[in-house]
């Protein structure tokens, strides 16, 4: 009987850690998006491509958290937009880069709004 009383406590603790860790992740994503947006505004394409690569790597590292916090359409939407973002940065298309960043930001807001 003792095992079953500890299970709900453990589950609540894990959920709390996930939520708190998710909030920190949210700010890191937004900071990187703002950095990329700034480099695009200054037409610094080398820095933009580096920022896109870092954002993509951050997403891959934190994907499991996003999958737990959001639904499939949201985190898969980020995957798609990251590919659009990479191609747009390669093509040096300011408008499309900004649209992709805005879409990613929107998906992140949906995921982290709990």
PDB file of N, CA and C in Angstrom:
ATOM      1  N   UNK A   1       0.817  -1.200   0.000  1.00  0.00           N
ATOM      2  CA  UNK A   1       0.000   0.000   0.000  1.00  0.00           C
ATOM      3  C   UNK A   1       0.858   1.260   0.000  1.00  0.00           C
ATOM      4  N   UNK A   2       2.016   1.185   0.607  1.00  0.00           N
ATOM      5  CA  UNK A   2       2.894   2.348   0.710  1.00  0.00           C
ATOM      6  C   UNK A   2       3.398   2.809  -0.660  1.00  0.00           C
ATOM      7  N   UNK A   3       3.610   1.875  -1.578  1.00  0.00           N
ATOM      8  CA  UNK A   3       4.111   2.209  -2.908  1.00  0.00           C
ATOM      9  C   UNK A   3       3.134   3.103  -3.666  1.00  0.00           C
ATOM     10  N   UNK A   4       1.847   2.843  -3.525  1.00  0.00           N
ATOM     11  CA  UNK A   4       0.843   3.574  -4.283  1.00  0.00           C
ATOM     12  C   UNK A   4       0.621   4.991  -3.746  1.00  0.00           C
ATOM     13  N   UNK A   5       0.940   5.259  -2.506  1.00  0.00           N
ATOM     14  CA  UNK A   5       0.780   6.617  -1.979  1.00  0.00           C
ATOM     15  C   UNK A   5       1.932   7.515  -2.417  1.00  0.00           C
ATOM     16  N   UNK A   6       3.057   6.939  -2.728  1.00  0.00           N
ATOM     17  CA  UNK A   6       4.199   7.733  -3.168  1.00  0.00           C
ATOM     18  C   UNK A   6       4.131   8.045  -4.664  1.00  0.00           C
ATOM     19  N   UNK A   7       3.421   7.256  -5.417  1.00  0.00           N
ATOM     20  CA  UNK A   7       3.329   7.448  -6.856  1.00  0.00           C
ATOM     21  C   UNK A   7       2.727   8.801  -7.231  1.00  0.00           C
ATOM     22  N   UNK A   8       1.581   9.214  -6.645  1.00  0.00           N
ATOM     23  CA  UNK A   8       1.037  10.532  -7.003  1.00  0.00           C
ATOM     24  C   UNK A   8       1.993  11.675  -6.653  1.00  0.00           C
ATOM     25  N   UNK A   9       2.707  11.544  -5.551  1.00  0.00           N
ATOM     26  CA  UNK A   9       3.666  12.576  -5.166  1.00  0.00           C
ATOM     27  C   UNK A   9       4.789  12.651  -6.190  1.00  0.00           C
ATOM     28  N   UNK A  10       5.273  11.507  -6.623  1.00  0.00           N
ATOM     29  CA  UNK A  10       6.337  11.455  -7.616  1.00  0.00           C
ATOM     30  C   UNK A  10       5.875  12.051  -8.947  1.00  0.00           C
ATOM     31  N   UNK A  11       4.668  11.743  -9.342  1.00  0.00           N
ATOM     32  CA  UNK A  11       4.120  12.278 -10.592  1.00  0.00           C
ATOM     33  C   UNK A  11       3.986  13.800 -10.506  1.00  0.00           C
ATOM     34  N   UNK A  12       3.487  14.308  -9.401  1.00  0.00           N
ATOM     35  CA  UNK A  12       3.361  15.760  -9.224  1.00  0.00           C
ATOM     36  C   UNK A  12       4.723  16.435  -9.249  1.00  0.00           C
ATOM     37  N   UNK A  13       5.702  15.826  -8.653  1.00  0.00           N
ATOM     38  CA  UNK A  13       7.051  16.376  -8.643  1.00  0.00           C
ATOM     39  C   UNK A  13       7.635  16.425 -10.050  1.00  0.00           C
ATOM     40  N   UNK A  14       7.439  15.365 -10.816  1.00  0.00           N
ATOM     41  CA  UNK A  14       7.943  15.332 -12.188  1.00  0.00           C
ATOM     42  C   UNK A  14       7.260  16.384 -13.057  1.00  0.00           C
ATOM     43  N   UNK A  15       5.975  16.531 -12.901  1.00  0.00           N
ATOM     44  CA  UNK A  15       5.238  17.536 -13.671  1.00  0.00           C
ATOM     45  C   UNK A  15       5.716  18.939 -13.301  1.00  0.00           C
ATOM     46  N   UNK A  16       5.937  19.192 -12.017  1.00  0.00           N
ATOM     47  CA  UNK A  16       6.439  20.494 -11.579  1.00  0.00           C
ATOM     48  C   UNK A  16       7.804  20.799 -12.180  1.00  0.00           C
ATOM     49  N   UNK A  17       8.692  19.818 -12.174  1.00  0.00           N
ATOM     50  CA  UNK A  17      10.017  20.009 -12.759  1.00  0.00           C
ATOM     51  C   UNK A  17       9.924  20.281 -14.251  1.00  0.00           C
ATOM     52  N   UNK A  18       9.047  19.585 -14.926  1.00  0.00           N
ATOM     53  CA  UNK A  18       8.866  19.780 -16.356  1.00  0.00           C
ATOM     54  C   UNK A  18       8.360  21.179 -16.665  1.00  0.00           C
ATOM     55  N   UNK A  19       7.378  21.636 -15.889  1.00  0.00           N
ATOM     56  CA  UNK A  19       6.808  22.968 -16.107  1.00  0.00           C
ATOM     57  C   UNK A  19       7.851  24.042 -15.828  1.00  0.00           C
ATOM     58  N   UNK A  20       8.561  23.924 -14.732  1.00  0.00           N
ATOM     59  CA  UNK A  20       9.577  24.927 -14.400  1.00  0.00           C
ATOM     60  C   UNK A  20      10.713  24.928 -15.418  1.00  0.00           C
ATOM     61  N   UNK A  21      11.136  23.765 -15.849  1.00  0.00           N
ATOM     62  CA  UNK A  21      12.168  23.673 -16.874  1.00  0.00           C
ATOM     63  C   UNK A  21      11.676  24.194 -18.211  1.00  0.00           C
ATOM     64  N   UNK A  22      10.414  24.009 -18.494  1.00  0.00           N
ATOM     65  CA  UNK A  22       9.817  24.491 -19.731  1.00  0.00           C
ATOM     66  C   UNK A  22       9.778  26.005 -19.792  1.00  0.00           C
ATOM     67  N   UNK A  23       9.532  26.656 -18.668  1.00  0.00           N
ATOM     68  CA  UNK A  23       9.496  28.126 -18.631  1.00  0.00           C
ATOM     69  C   UNK A  23      10.860  28.705 -18.956  1.00  0.00           C
ATOM     70  N   UNK A  24      11.904  28.105 -18.452  1.00  0.00           N
ATOM     71  CA  UNK A  24      13.252  28.582 -18.747  1.00  0.00           C
ATOM     72  C   UNK A  24      13.554  28.371 -20.230  1.00  0.00           C
ATOM     73  N   UNK A  25      13.128  27.242 -20.776  1.00  0.00           N
ATOM     74  CA  UNK A  25      13.348  26.944 -22.190  1.00  0.00           C
ATOM     75  C   UNK A  25      12.650  27.957 -23.078  1.00  0.00           C
ATOM     76  N   UNK A  26      11.483  28.385 -22.657  1.00  0.00           N
ATOM     77  CA  UNK A  26      10.711  29.339 -23.453  1.00  0.00           C
ATOM     78  C   UNK A  26      11.506  30.621 -23.677  1.00  0.00           C
ATOM     79  N   UNK A  27      12.104  31.156 -22.618  1.00  0.00           N
ATOM     80  CA  UNK A  27      12.872  32.394 -22.737  1.00  0.00           C
ATOM     81  C   UNK A  27      14.087  32.223 -23.635  1.00  0.00           C
ATOM     82  N   UNK A  28      14.745  31.079 -23.549  1.00  0.00           N
ATOM     83  CA  UNK A  28      15.926  30.823 -24.371  1.00  0.00           C
ATOM     84  C   UNK A  28      15.539  30.808 -25.850  1.00  0.00           C
ATOM     85  N   UNK A  29      14.423  30.183 -26.172  1.00  0.00           N
ATOM     86  CA  UNK A  29      13.948  30.164 -27.562  1.00  0.00           C
ATOM     87  C   UNK A  29      13.653  31.580 -28.058  1.00  0.00           C
ATOM     88  N   UNK A  30      12.938  32.361 -27.249  1.00  0.00           N
ATOM     89  CA  UNK A  30      12.580  33.720 -27.666  1.00  0.00           C
ATOM     90  C   UNK A  30      13.820  34.599 -27.837  1.00  0.00           C
ATOM     91  N   UNK A  31      14.809  34.437 -26.966  1.00  0.00           N
ATOM     92  CA  UNK A  31      16.047  35.208 -27.102  1.00  0.00           C
ATOM     93  C   UNK A  31      16.751  34.882 -28.415  1.00  0.00           C
ATOM     94  N   UNK A  32      16.824  33.606 -28.759  1.00  0.00           N
ATOM     95  CA  UNK A  32      17.481  33.194 -29.997  1.00  0.00           C
ATOM     96  C   UNK A  32      16.702  33.709 -31.208  1.00  0.00           C
ATOM     97  N   UNK A  33      15.376  33.641 -31.158  1.00  0.00           N
ATOM     98  CA  UNK A  33      14.545  34.159 -32.250  1.00  0.00           C
ATOM     99  C   UNK A  33      14.787  35.660 -32.423  1.00  0.00           C
ATOM    100  N   UNK A  34      14.862  36.394 -31.315  1.00  0.00           N
ATOM    101  CA  UNK A  34      15.118  37.834 -31.393  1.00  0.00           C
ATOM    102  C   UNK A  34      16.504  38.120 -31.970  1.00  0.00           C
ATOM    103  N   UNK A  35      17.494  37.312 -31.596  1.00  0.00           N
ATOM    104  CA  UNK A  35      18.848  37.477 -32.153  1.00  0.00           C
ATOM    105  C   UNK A  35      18.850  37.278 -33.672  1.00  0.00           C
ATOM    106  N   UNK A  36      18.165  36.242 -34.123  1.00  0.00           N
ATOM    107  CA  UNK A  36      18.089  35.977 -35.567  1.00  0.00           C
ATOM    108  C   UNK A  36      17.373  37.117 -36.277  1.00  0.00           C
ATOM    109  N   UNK A  37      16.290  37.575 -35.685  1.00  0.00           N
ATOM    110  CA  UNK A  37      15.523  38.680 -36.269  1.00  0.00           C
ATOM    111  C   UNK A  37      16.395  39.927 -36.397  1.00  0.00           C
ATOM    112  N   UNK A  38      17.200  40.183 -35.388  1.00  0.00           N
ATOM    113  CA  UNK A  38      18.101  41.341 -35.410  1.00  0.00           C
ATOM    114  C   UNK A  38      19.149  41.202 -36.505  1.00  0.00           C
ATOM    115  N   UNK A  39      19.731  40.018 -36.636  1.00  0.00           N
ATOM    116  CA  UNK A  39      20.766  39.827 -37.663  1.00  0.00           C
ATOM    117  C   UNK A  39      20.173  39.920 -39.070  1.00  0.00           C
ATOM    118  N   UNK A  40      18.927  39.494 -39.254  1.00  0.00           N
ATOM    119  CA  UNK A  40      18.264  39.624 -40.549  1.00  0.00           C
ATOM    120  C   UNK A  40      18.020  41.098 -40.857  1.00  0.00           C
ATOM    121  N   UNK A  41      17.619  41.861 -39.862  1.00  0.00           N
ATOM    122  CA  UNK A  41      17.369  43.291 -40.061  1.00  0.00           C
ATOM    123  C   UNK A  41      18.620  44.033 -40.522  1.00  0.00           C
ATOM    124  N   UNK A  42      19.775  43.543 -40.080  1.00  0.00           N
ATOM    125  CA  UNK A  42      21.050  44.158 -40.469  1.00  0.00           C
ATOM    126  C   UNK A  42      21.684  43.455 -41.667  1.00  0.00           C
ATOM    127  N   UNK A  43      20.946  42.560 -42.289  1.00  0.00           N
ATOM    128  CA  UNK A  43      21.420  41.794 -43.456  1.00  0.00           C
ATOM    129  C   UNK A  43      22.738  41.067 -43.190  1.00  0.00           C
ATOM    130  N   UNK A  44      22.907  40.599 -41.968  1.00  0.00           N
ATOM    131  CA  UNK A  44      24.093  39.821 -41.605  1.00  0.00           C
ATOM    132  C   UNK A  44      23.736  38.345 -41.791  1.00  0.00           C
ATOM    133  N   UNK A  45      23.888  37.849 -43.006  1.00  0.00           N
ATOM    134  CA  UNK A  45      23.415  36.517 -43.352  1.00  0.00           C
ATOM    135  C   UNK A  45      24.258  35.411 -42.729  1.00  0.00           C
ATOM    136  N   UNK A  46      25.531  35.668 -42.529  1.00  0.00           N
ATOM    137  CA  UNK A  46      26.374  34.655 -41.875  1.00  0.00           C
ATOM    138  C   UNK A  46      25.897  34.434 -40.439  1.00  0.00           C
ATOM    139  N   UNK A  47      25.666  35.520 -39.724  1.00  0.00           N
ATOM    140  CA  UNK A  47      25.175  35.428 -38.348  1.00  0.00           C
ATOM    141  C   UNK A  47      23.757  34.833 -38.320  1.00  0.00           C
ATOM    142  N   UNK A  48      22.954  35.167 -39.315  1.00  0.00           N
ATOM    143  CA  UNK A  48      21.603  34.612 -39.393  1.00  0.00           C
ATOM    144  C   UNK A  48      21.644  33.099 -39.533  1.00  0.00           C
ATOM    145  N   UNK A  49      22.483  32.613 -40.438  1.00  0.00           N
ATOM    146  CA  UNK A  49      22.591  31.166 -40.638  1.00  0.00           C
ATOM    147  C   UNK A  49      23.110  30.455 -39.396  1.00  0.00           C
ATOM    148  N   UNK A  50      24.062  31.082 -38.705  1.00  0.00           N
ATOM    149  CA  UNK A  50      24.568  30.495 -37.451  1.00  0.00           C
ATOM    150  C   UNK A  50      23.467  30.452 -36.397  1.00  0.00           C
ATOM    151  N   UNK A  51      22.680  31.531 -36.326  1.00  0.00           N
ATOM    152  CA  UNK A  51      21.571  31.585 -35.377  1.00  0.00           C
ATOM    153  C   UNK A  51      20.509  30.544 -35.677  1.00  0.00           C
ATOM    154  N   UNK A  52      20.220  30.340 -36.952  1.00  0.00           N
ATOM    155  CA  UNK A  52      19.233  29.331 -37.355  1.00  0.00           C
ATOM    156  C   UNK A  52      19.727  27.937 -36.962  1.00  0.00           C
ATOM    157  N   UNK A  53      21.010  27.700 -37.175  1.00  0.00           N
ATOM    158  CA  UNK A  53      21.584  26.402 -36.810  1.00  0.00           C
ATOM    159  C   UNK A  53      21.501  26.183 -35.295  1.00  0.00           C
ATOM    160  N   UNK A  54      21.820  27.220 -34.514  1.00  0.00           N
ATOM    161  CA  UNK A  54      21.733  27.107 -33.056  1.00  0.00           C
ATOM    162  C   UNK A  54      20.288  26.893 -32.607  1.00  0.00           C
ATOM    163  N   UNK A  55      19.357  27.607 -33.224  1.00  0.00           N
ATOM    164  CA  UNK A  55      17.945  27.448 -32.884  1.00  0.00           C
ATOM    165  C   UNK A  55      17.481  26.021 -33.184  1.00  0.00           C
ATOM    166  N   UNK A  56      17.900  25.506 -34.316  1.00  0.00           N
ATOM    167  CA  UNK A  56      17.541  24.143 -34.697  1.00  0.00           C
ATOM    168  C   UNK A  56      18.116  23.130 -33.703  1.00  0.00           C
ATOM    169  N   UNK A  57      19.355  23.334 -33.296  1.00  0.00           N
ATOM    170  CA  UNK A  57      19.968  22.427 -32.308  1.00  0.00           C
ATOM    171  C   UNK A  57      19.281  22.526 -30.958  1.00  0.00           C
ATOM    172  N   UNK A  58      18.916  23.748 -30.553  1.00  0.00           N
ATOM    173  CA  UNK A  58      18.182  23.927 -29.291  1.00  0.00           C
ATOM    174  C   UNK A  58      16.852  23.184 -29.352  1.00  0.00           C
ATOM    175  N   UNK A  59      16.201  23.297 -30.494  1.00  0.00           N
ATOM    176  CA  UNK A  59      14.911  22.626 -30.643  1.00  0.00           C
ATOM    177  C   UNK A  59      15.071  21.111 -30.523  1.00  0.00           C
ATOM    178  N   UNK A  60      16.095  20.571 -31.169  1.00  0.00           N
ATOM    179  CA  UNK A  60      16.315  19.127 -31.115  1.00  0.00           C
ATOM    180  C   UNK A  60      16.596  18.654 -29.690  1.00  0.00           C
ATOM    181  N   UNK A  61      17.339  19.464 -28.923  1.00  0.00           N
ATOM    182  CA  UNK A  61      17.643  19.107 -27.536  1.00  0.00           C
ATOM    183  C   UNK A  61      16.408  19.149 -26.649  1.00  0.00           C
ATOM    184  N   UNK A  62      15.527  20.094 -26.896  1.00  0.00           N
ATOM    185  CA  UNK A  62      14.361  20.303 -26.029  1.00  0.00           C
ATOM    186  C   UNK A  62      13.065  19.736 -26.610  1.00  0.00           C
ATOM    187  N   UNK A  63      13.183  19.033 -27.717  1.00  0.00           N
ATOM    188  CA  UNK A  63      11.988  18.542 -28.401  1.00  0.00           C
ATOM    189  C   UNK A  63      11.113  17.669 -27.504  1.00  0.00           C
ATOM    190  N   UNK A  64      11.735  16.834 -26.690  1.00  0.00           N
ATOM    191  CA  UNK A  64      10.948  15.940 -25.834  1.00  0.00           C
ATOM    192  C   UNK A  64      10.085  16.733 -24.850  1.00  0.00           C
ATOM    193  N   UNK A  65      10.586  17.869 -24.344  1.00  0.00           N
ATOM    194  CA  UNK A  65       9.785  18.693 -23.444  1.00  0.00           C
ATOM    195  C   UNK A  65       8.607  19.300 -24.192  1.00  0.00           C
ATOM    196  N   UNK A  66       8.896  19.774 -25.400  1.00  0.00           N
ATOM    197  CA  UNK A  66       7.837  20.386 -26.196  1.00  0.00           C
ATOM    198  C   UNK A  66       6.764  19.367 -26.553  1.00  0.00           C
ATOM    199  N   UNK A  67       7.179  18.128 -26.778  1.00  0.00           N
ATOM    200  CA  UNK A  67       6.213  17.075 -27.088  1.00  0.00           C
ATOM    201  C   UNK A  67       5.317  16.784 -25.892  1.00  0.00           C
ATOM    202  N   UNK A  68       5.856  16.906 -24.689  1.00  0.00           N
ATOM    203  CA  UNK A  68       5.048  16.679 -23.491  1.00  0.00           C
ATOM    204  C   UNK A  68       4.126  17.855 -23.192  1.00  0.00           C
ATOM    205  N   UNK A  69       4.573  19.062 -23.506  1.00  0.00           N
ATOM    206  CA  UNK A  69       3.793  20.255 -23.186  1.00  0.00           C
ATOM    207  C   UNK A  69       2.759  20.614 -24.253  1.00  0.00           C
ATOM    208  N   UNK A  70       3.060  20.327 -25.509  1.00  0.00           N
ATOM    209  CA  UNK A  70       2.169  20.733 -26.589  1.00  0.00           C
ATOM    210  C   UNK A  70       1.560  19.556 -27.308  1.00  0.00           C
ATOM    211  N   UNK A  71       0.782  19.864 -28.331  1.00  0.00           N
ATOM    212  CA  UNK A  71       0.229  18.776 -29.130  1.00  0.00           C
ATOM    213  C   UNK A  71       1.065  18.598 -30.402  1.00  0.00           C
ATOM    214  N   UNK A  72       0.786  17.552 -31.122  1.00  0.00           N
ATOM    215  CA  UNK A  72       1.602  17.172 -32.266  1.00  0.00           C
ATOM    216  C   UNK A  72       1.662  18.261 -33.334  1.00  0.00           C
ATOM    217  N   UNK A  73       0.556  18.912 -33.596  1.00  0.00           N
ATOM    218  CA  UNK A  73       0.524  19.937 -34.644  1.00  0.00           C
ATOM    219  C   UNK A  73       1.475  21.089 -34.319  1.00  0.00           C
ATOM    220  N   UNK A  74       1.595  21.427 -33.040  1.00  0.00           N
ATOM    221  CA  UNK A  74       2.447  22.551 -32.648  1.00  0.00           C
ATOM    222  C   UNK A  74       3.930  22.225 -32.806  1.00  0.00           C
ATOM    223  N   UNK A  75       4.364  21.106 -32.231  1.00  0.00           N
ATOM    224  CA  UNK A  75       5.798  20.830 -32.320  1.00  0.00           C
ATOM    225  C   UNK A  75       6.204  20.349 -33.708  1.00  0.00           C
ATOM    226  N   UNK A  76       5.321  19.727 -34.447  1.00  0.00           N
ATOM    227  CA  UNK A  76       5.629  19.375 -35.838  1.00  0.00           C
ATOM    228  C   UNK A  76       5.640  20.628 -36.712  1.00  0.00           C
ATOM    229  N   UNK A  77       4.801  21.596 -36.363  1.00  0.00           N
ATOM    230  CA  UNK A  77       4.806  22.870 -37.074  1.00  0.00           C
ATOM    231  C   UNK A  77       6.140  23.588 -36.924  1.00  0.00           C
ATOM    232  N   UNK A  78       6.742  23.472 -35.757  1.00  0.00           N
ATOM    233  CA  UNK A  78       8.062  24.066 -35.544  1.00  0.00           C
ATOM    234  C   UNK A  78       9.085  23.367 -36.427  1.00  0.00           C
ATOM    235  N   UNK A  79       9.003  22.047 -36.522  1.00  0.00           N
ATOM    236  CA  UNK A  79       9.916  21.292 -37.396  1.00  0.00           C
ATOM    237  C   UNK A  79       9.841  21.796 -38.832  1.00  0.00           C
ATOM    238  N   UNK A  80       8.639  21.949 -39.330  1.00  0.00           N
ATOM    239  CA  UNK A  80       8.435  22.406 -40.704  1.00  0.00           C
ATOM    240  C   UNK A  80       8.981  23.819 -40.876  1.00  0.00           C
ATOM    241  N   UNK A  81       8.667  24.704 -39.942  1.00  0.00           N
ATOM    242  CA  UNK A  81       9.108  26.096 -40.057  1.00  0.00           C
ATOM    243  C   UNK A  81      10.620  26.241 -39.920  1.00  0.00           C
ATOM    244  N   UNK A  82      11.258  25.360 -39.160  1.00  0.00           N
ATOM    245  CA  UNK A  82      12.720  25.394 -39.078  1.00  0.00           C
ATOM    246  C   UNK A  82      13.346  25.086 -40.436  1.00  0.00           C
ATOM    247  N   UNK A  83      12.749  24.172 -41.176  1.00  0.00           N
ATOM    248  CA  UNK A  83      13.245  23.870 -42.527  1.00  0.00           C
ATOM    249  C   UNK A  83      13.021  25.050 -43.462  1.00  0.00           C
ATOM    250  N   UNK A  84      11.853  25.677 -43.360  1.00  0.00           N
ATOM    251  CA  UNK A  84      11.568  26.871 -44.159  1.00  0.00           C
ATOM    252  C   UNK A  84      12.566  27.975 -43.800  1.00  0.00           C
ATOM    253  N   UNK A  85      12.846  28.103 -42.513  1.00  0.00           N
ATOM    254  CA  UNK A  85      13.779  29.118 -42.036  1.00  0.00           C
ATOM    255  C   UNK A  85      15.183  28.900 -42.602  1.00  0.00           C
ATOM    256  N   UNK A  86      15.638  27.652 -42.603  1.00  0.00           N
ATOM    257  CA  UNK A  86      16.961  27.336 -43.154  1.00  0.00           C
ATOM    258  C   UNK A  86      17.038  27.704 -44.639  1.00  0.00           C
ATOM    259  N   UNK A  87      16.033  27.300 -45.388  1.00  0.00           N
ATOM    260  CA  UNK A  87      16.018  27.587 -46.823  1.00  0.00           C
ATOM    261  C   UNK A  87      15.906  29.087 -47.098  1.00  0.00           C
ATOM    262  N   UNK A  88      15.121  29.773 -46.315  1.00  0.00           N
ATOM    263  CA  UNK A  88      14.951  31.214 -46.494  1.00  0.00           C
ATOM    264  C   UNK A  88      16.240  31.969 -46.182  1.00  0.00           C
ATOM    265  N   UNK A  89      16.956  31.519 -45.158  1.00  0.00           N
ATOM    266  CA  UNK A  89      18.239  32.146 -44.816  1.00  0.00           C
ATOM    267  C   UNK A  89      19.257  31.899 -45.926  1.00  0.00           C
ATOM    268  N   UNK A  90      19.254  30.694 -46.487  1.00  0.00           N
ATOM    269  CA  UNK A  90      20.156  30.399 -47.605  1.00  0.00           C
ATOM    270  C   UNK A  90      19.843  31.266 -48.823  1.00  0.00           C
ATOM    271  N   UNK A  91      18.552  31.528 -49.036  1.00  0.00           N
ATOM    272  CA  UNK A  91      18.123  32.341 -50.176  1.00  0.00           C
ATOM    273  C   UNK A  91      18.204  33.846 -49.888  1.00  0.00           C
ATOM    274  N   UNK A  92      18.546  34.187 -48.640  1.00  0.00           N
ATOM    275  CA  UNK A  92      18.653  35.589 -48.205  1.00  0.00           C
ATOM    276  C   UNK A  92      17.341  36.346 -48.411  1.00  0.00           C
ATOM    277  N   UNK A  93      16.255  35.687 -48.040  1.00  0.00           N
ATOM    278  CA  UNK A  93      14.917  36.248 -48.175  1.00  0.00           C
ATOM    279  C   UNK A  93      14.454  36.771 -46.811  1.00  0.00           C
ATOM    280  N   UNK A  94      14.609  38.080 -46.607  1.00  0.00           N
ATOM    281  CA  UNK A  94      14.279  38.688 -45.313  1.00  0.00           C
ATOM    282  C   UNK A  94      12.831  38.450 -44.906  1.00  0.00           C
ATOM    283  N   UNK A  95      11.933  38.663 -45.841  1.00  0.00           N
ATOM    284  CA  UNK A  95      10.505  38.545 -45.529  1.00  0.00           C
ATOM    285  C   UNK A  95      10.154  37.132 -45.078  1.00  0.00           C
ATOM    286  N   UNK A  96      10.614  36.141 -45.816  1.00  0.00           N
ATOM    287  CA  UNK A  96      10.281  34.759 -45.479  1.00  0.00           C
ATOM    288  C   UNK A  96      10.920  34.330 -44.154  1.00  0.00           C
ATOM    289  N   UNK A  97      12.133  34.818 -43.878  1.00  0.00           N
ATOM    290  CA  UNK A  97      12.784  34.504 -42.598  1.00  0.00           C
ATOM    291  C   UNK A  97      11.947  35.059 -41.455  1.00  0.00           C
ATOM    292  N   UNK A  98      11.489  36.292 -41.603  1.00  0.00           N
ATOM    293  CA  UNK A  98      10.687  36.912 -40.542  1.00  0.00           C
ATOM    294  C   UNK A  98       9.338  36.223 -40.372  1.00  0.00           C
ATOM    295  N   UNK A  99       8.750  35.788 -41.476  1.00  0.00           N
ATOM    296  CA  UNK A  99       7.477  35.058 -41.388  1.00  0.00           C
ATOM    297  C   UNK A  99       7.691  33.721 -40.657  1.00  0.00           C
ATOM    298  N   UNK A 100       8.755  33.005 -41.009  1.00  0.00           N
ATOM    299  CA  UNK A 100       9.043  31.716 -40.368  1.00  0.00           C
ATOM    300  C   UNK A 100       9.317  31.912 -38.880  1.00  0.00           C
ATOM    301  N   UNK A 101      10.070  32.952 -38.526  1.00  0.00           N
ATOM    302  CA  UNK A 101      10.342  33.227 -37.109  1.00  0.00           C
ATOM    303  C   UNK A 101       9.054  33.542 -36.349  1.00  0.00           C
ATOM    304  N   UNK A 102       8.179  34.304 -36.979  1.00  0.00           N
ATOM    305  CA  UNK A 102       6.897  34.621 -36.350  1.00  0.00           C
ATOM    306  C   UNK A 102       6.034  33.389 -36.152  1.00  0.00           C
ATOM    307  N   UNK A 103       6.056  32.494 -37.119  1.00  0.00           N
ATOM    308  CA  UNK A 103       5.279  31.256 -37.007  1.00  0.00           C
ATOM    309  C   UNK A 103       5.836  30.373 -35.895  1.00  0.00           C
ATOM    310  N   UNK A 104       7.159  30.270 -35.830  1.00  0.00           N
ATOM    311  CA  UNK A 104       7.789  29.482 -34.757  1.00  0.00           C
ATOM    312  C   UNK A 104       7.446  30.087 -33.396  1.00  0.00           C
ATOM    313  N   UNK A 105       7.512  31.416 -33.308  1.00  0.00           N
ATOM    314  CA  UNK A 105       7.168  32.087 -32.052  1.00  0.00           C
ATOM    315  C   UNK A 105       5.718  31.791 -31.662  1.00  0.00           C
ATOM    316  N   UNK A 106       4.829  31.785 -32.637  1.00  0.00           N
ATOM    317  CA  UNK A 106       3.425  31.479 -32.366  1.00  0.00           C
ATOM    318  C   UNK A 106       3.225  30.055 -31.869  1.00  0.00           C
ATOM    319  N   UNK A 107       3.914  29.116 -32.493  1.00  0.00           N
ATOM    320  CA  UNK A 107       3.821  27.721 -32.029  1.00  0.00           C
ATOM    321  C   UNK A 107       4.359  27.580 -30.606  1.00  0.00           C
ATOM    322  N   UNK A 108       5.458  28.267 -30.317  1.00  0.00           N
ATOM    323  CA  UNK A 108       6.026  28.200 -28.964  1.00  0.00           C
ATOM    324  C   UNK A 108       5.068  28.787 -27.936  1.00  0.00           C
ATOM    325  N   UNK A 109       4.417  29.903 -28.287  1.00  0.00           N
ATOM    326  CA  UNK A 109       3.441  30.501 -27.366  1.00  0.00           C
ATOM    327  C   UNK A 109       2.295  29.535 -27.106  1.00  0.00           C
ATOM    328  N   UNK A 110       1.848  28.836 -28.144  1.00  0.00           N
ATOM    329  CA  UNK A 110       0.785  27.844 -27.966  1.00  0.00           C
ATOM    330  C   UNK A 110       1.237  26.702 -27.053  1.00  0.00           C
ATOM    331  N   UNK A 111       2.464  26.253 -27.231  1.00  0.00           N
ATOM    332  CA  UNK A 111       2.975  25.146 -26.422  1.00  0.00           C
ATOM    333  C   UNK A 111       3.136  25.555 -24.961  1.00  0.00           C
ATOM    334  N   UNK A 112       3.672  26.749 -24.728  1.00  0.00           N
ATOM    335  CA  UNK A 112       3.978  27.166 -23.361  1.00  0.00           C
ATOM    336  C   UNK A 112       2.810  27.856 -22.659  1.00  0.00           C
ATOM    337  N   UNK A 113       1.661  27.977 -23.294  1.00  0.00           N
ATOM    338  CA  UNK A 113       0.505  28.595 -22.637  1.00  0.00           C
ATOM    339  C   UNK A 113      -0.282  27.514 -21.908  1.00  0.00           C
ATOM    340  N   UNK A 114       0.019  27.352 -20.654  1.00  0.00           N
ATOM    341  CA  UNK A 114      -0.672  26.341 -19.836  1.00  0.00           C
ATOM    342  C   UNK A 114      -1.223  26.951 -18.599  1.00  0.00           C
TER     343      UNK A 114
END
